[in-house]
Structures are given as structure tokens and as C-alpha cells.
Amino acid sequence: QVRLAESGGGSVQAGGSLRLSCAVSGNQWSDGCLGWFRQTPGTGRDQIARINLSNGDTGYADDVQGRFTIAHDNDKVTLYLQMNSLKIEDSGKYYCGAGPRMPGFCSFRRWGQGTQVTVSS
């Protein structure tokens, strides 16, 4: 069963950058999807970026498009999220997720424990 472990969170000033990593092991959905999610107090876990492992297609939430980049290494055992031009509203706990591809969407079913990102002014 897939195991996901995020790292790389921390505190940064607005306008700065961070790169999150997620170690992926035992992924039974090796041709499925990996993604990044953000959760803030009182809100649900929102998908902000995803990558299709079979063809490399990526997708982003509107509020991170052009600032964040999702990628994985060649062996698909590490998932990254490069976050540039960070805003205060990007603060939250970031989770990586995994799941199978379904017709027209990714069905995320497993998440890691998360890593905290705090952006200050």
C-alpha cells in the first residue's frame, strides 16, 4: 500500500519560495495520479496541483497557476511542489496524495501526514 511522507515546509516571507517534497513508496497506482493539497483551519483539503503519472499531464488550481509547479523524479518516488511568489493566503498544511486515474479525473485515496507552510508579511 502506498506510503507518502511530505517534507520541506516552513516559514517564509511573502514573495519568497519553498520547495516541498513527498517520498512515495509502495505505490500501487504507478500509472495513476499524484497531487498536492492544502488545508487551512476551518476548511477542507483543497487540491492545488496534480500530475498524471502515465502521461505527465499537470493541472493547477486557479490561485496557484503560474506560481507553483508540480513535478516528480524519473523513478516516480519523489513528488515535488515548487512554490514561488508565495502569498500569505498560501499558508496552510500541505499534503501529497495518490490515487488511480478514472475517466476524466484523478481519484485521490491516500494522503501523507502533511507539512506546514506559513507565509508572513
mmCIF file of C-alpha atoms in Angstrom:
data_model
loop_
_atom_site.group_PDB
_atom_site.id
_atom_site.type_symbol
_atom_site.label_atom_id
_atom_site.label_comp_id
_atom_site.label_asym_id
_atom_site.label_seq_id
_atom_site.Cartn_x
_atom_site.Cartn_y
_atom_site.Cartn_z
ATOM 1 C CA GLN A 1 0.000 0.000 0.000
ATOM 2 C CA VAL A 2 1.269 3.438 -0.885
ATOM 3 C CA ARG A 3 3.057 5.478 1.749
ATOM 4 C CA LEU A 4 3.538 9.203 1.412
ATOM 5 C CA ALA A 5 5.801 11.419 3.520
ATOM 6 C CA GLU A 6 5.946 15.171 2.987
ATOM 7 C CA SER A 7 8.842 17.452 3.891
ATOM 8 C CA GLY A 8 10.139 20.917 3.117
ATOM 9 C CA GLY A 9 7.572 23.079 4.835
ATOM 10 C CA GLY A 10 8.497 26.058 6.947
ATOM 11 C CA SER A 11 8.144 29.787 7.387
ATOM 12 C CA VAL A 12 8.834 32.231 4.610
ATOM 13 C CA GLN A 13 8.114 35.864 3.846
ATOM 14 C CA ALA A 14 5.596 36.829 1.211
ATOM 15 C CA GLY A 15 7.213 36.833 -2.211
ATOM 16 C CA GLY A 16 9.601 34.047 -1.270
ATOM 17 C CA SER A 17 9.858 30.458 -2.426
ATOM 18 C CA LEU A 18 9.715 26.979 -0.936
ATOM 19 C CA ARG A 19 10.025 23.523 -2.414
ATOM 20 C CA LEU A 20 8.035 20.723 -0.885
ATOM 21 C CA SER A 21 8.956 17.074 -1.349
ATOM 22 C CA CYS A 22 6.954 13.916 -0.903
ATOM 23 C CA ALA A 23 8.581 10.495 -0.651
ATOM 24 C CA VAL A 24 6.399 7.901 -2.341
ATOM 25 C CA SER A 25 6.760 4.188 -1.667
ATOM 26 C CA GLY A 26 4.720 1.096 -2.457
ATOM 27 C CA ASN A 27 2.549 2.979 -4.916
ATOM 28 C CA GLN A 28 0.025 0.532 -6.299
ATOM 29 C CA TRP A 29 -1.196 3.293 -8.624
ATOM 30 C CA SER A 30 2.074 3.740 -10.504
ATOM 31 C CA ASP A 31 0.195 4.882 -13.616
ATOM 32 C CA GLY A 32 -2.348 6.863 -11.660
ATOM 33 C CA CYS A 33 -2.099 10.335 -10.165
ATOM 34 C CA LEU A 34 -0.103 12.197 -7.557
ATOM 35 C CA GLY A 35 -1.149 15.543 -6.225
ATOM 36 C CA TRP A 36 -0.719 18.278 -3.669
ATOM 37 C CA PHE A 37 -3.456 19.506 -1.371
ATOM 38 C CA ARG A 38 -3.712 22.426 1.044
ATOM 39 C CA GLN A 39 -5.781 22.609 4.178
ATOM 40 C CA THR A 40 -6.333 25.658 6.366
ATOM 41 C CA PRO A 41 -8.128 25.830 9.732
ATOM 42 C CA GLY A 42 -11.848 25.502 9.238
ATOM 43 C CA THR A 43 -11.628 24.477 5.591
ATOM 44 C CA GLY A 44 -11.464 21.243 3.709
ATOM 45 C CA ARG A 45 -8.479 19.802 1.921
ATOM 46 C CA ASP A 46 -8.295 21.531 -1.444
ATOM 47 C CA GLN A 47 -6.454 20.087 -4.405
ATOM 48 C CA ILE A 48 -3.976 22.613 -5.726
ATOM 49 C CA ALA A 49 -1.892 20.596 -8.183
ATOM 50 C CA ARG A 50 -1.911 17.154 -9.731
ATOM 51 C CA ILE A 51 0.162 15.141 -12.161
ATOM 52 C CA ASN A 52 -0.862 12.198 -14.285
ATOM 53 C CA LEU A 53 1.855 9.568 -13.943
ATOM 54 C CA SER A 54 1.048 7.883 -17.224
ATOM 55 C CA ASN A 55 1.481 10.908 -19.492
ATOM 56 C CA GLY A 56 2.845 13.715 -17.321
ATOM 57 C CA ASP A 57 -0.146 15.982 -17.734
ATOM 58 C CA THR A 58 -0.472 18.503 -14.915
ATOM 59 C CA GLY A 59 -3.280 20.623 -13.535
ATOM 60 C CA TYR A 60 -3.401 23.504 -11.083
ATOM 61 C CA ALA A 61 -5.926 25.394 -9.041
ATOM 62 C CA ASP A 62 -6.537 28.886 -10.372
ATOM 63 C CA ASP A 63 -4.956 30.617 -7.383
ATOM 64 C CA VAL A 64 -1.594 28.863 -7.820
ATOM 65 C CA GLN A 65 -1.440 28.667 -11.612
ATOM 66 C CA GLY A 66 1.774 30.252 -12.825
ATOM 67 C CA ARG A 67 3.363 30.318 -9.357
ATOM 68 C CA PHE A 68 3.505 26.644 -8.362
ATOM 69 C CA THR A 69 4.976 23.735 -10.313
ATOM 70 C CA ILE A 70 4.376 20.056 -9.640
ATOM 71 C CA ALA A 71 6.925 17.501 -10.798
ATOM 72 C CA HIS A 72 8.297 14.083 -9.942
ATOM 73 C CA ASP A 73 11.659 12.407 -10.351
ATOM 74 C CA ASN A 74 12.331 9.867 -13.064
ATOM 75 C CA ASP A 75 11.616 6.913 -10.789
ATOM 76 C CA LYS A 76 8.361 8.472 -9.555
ATOM 77 C CA VAL A 77 9.408 8.013 -5.935
ATOM 78 C CA THR A 78 9.646 11.691 -5.086
ATOM 79 C CA LEU A 79 6.999 14.274 -5.793
ATOM 80 C CA TYR A 80 7.841 17.961 -5.662
ATOM 81 C CA LEU A 81 5.957 21.206 -5.411
ATOM 82 C CA GLN A 82 7.958 24.299 -6.262
ATOM 83 C CA MET A 83 6.177 27.306 -4.811
ATOM 84 C CA ASN A 84 7.229 30.763 -5.956
ATOM 85 C CA SER A 85 5.871 34.245 -5.273
ATOM 86 C CA LEU A 86 4.257 32.974 -2.106
ATOM 87 C CA LYS A 87 1.323 34.868 -0.651
ATOM 88 C CA ILE A 88 0.011 34.999 2.892
ATOM 89 C CA GLU A 89 -3.071 33.106 1.748
ATOM 90 C CA ASP A 90 -0.867 30.195 0.648
ATOM 91 C CA SER A 91 -0.324 29.370 4.309
ATOM 92 C CA GLY A 92 -1.668 26.023 5.420
ATOM 93 C CA LYS A 93 -0.846 22.389 5.838
ATOM 94 C CA TYR A 94 0.205 20.758 2.593
ATOM 95 C CA TYR A 95 -0.452 17.111 1.868
ATOM 96 C CA CYS A 96 0.566 14.927 -1.006
ATOM 97 C CA GLY A 97 -1.956 12.429 -2.270
ATOM 98 C CA ALA A 98 -2.073 9.386 -4.537
ATOM 99 C CA GLY A 99 -4.762 7.504 -6.350
ATOM 100 C CA PRO A 100 -5.883 5.883 -9.576
ATOM 101 C CA ARG A 101 -6.907 7.616 -12.773
ATOM 102 C CA MET A 102 -10.588 7.480 -13.545
ATOM 103 C CA PRO A 103 -12.260 8.593 -16.769
ATOM 104 C CA GLY A 104 -11.686 12.336 -16.802
ATOM 105 C CA PHE A 105 -10.363 12.772 -13.270
ATOM 106 C CA CYS A 106 -7.991 11.559 -10.568
ATOM 107 C CA SER A 107 -9.464 9.683 -7.625
ATOM 108 C CA PHE A 108 -7.176 10.504 -4.699
ATOM 109 C CA ARG A 109 -7.408 7.906 -1.935
ATOM 110 C CA ARG A 110 -4.301 8.176 0.257
ATOM 111 C CA TRP A 111 -2.524 11.136 1.826
ATOM 112 C CA GLY A 112 0.571 11.721 3.865
ATOM 113 C CA GLN A 113 0.740 13.412 7.257
ATOM 114 C CA GLY A 114 1.315 16.860 5.816
ATOM 115 C CA THR A 115 3.852 19.634 6.200
ATOM 116 C CA GLN A 116 3.098 23.138 7.443
ATOM 117 C CA VAL A 117 3.745 26.224 5.335
ATOM 118 C CA THR A 118 3.491 29.655 6.908
ATOM 119 C CA VAL A 119 3.817 32.795 4.801
ATOM 120 C CA SER A 120 4.166 36.093 6.639
ATOM 121 C CA SER A 121 4.247 39.710 5.539
#
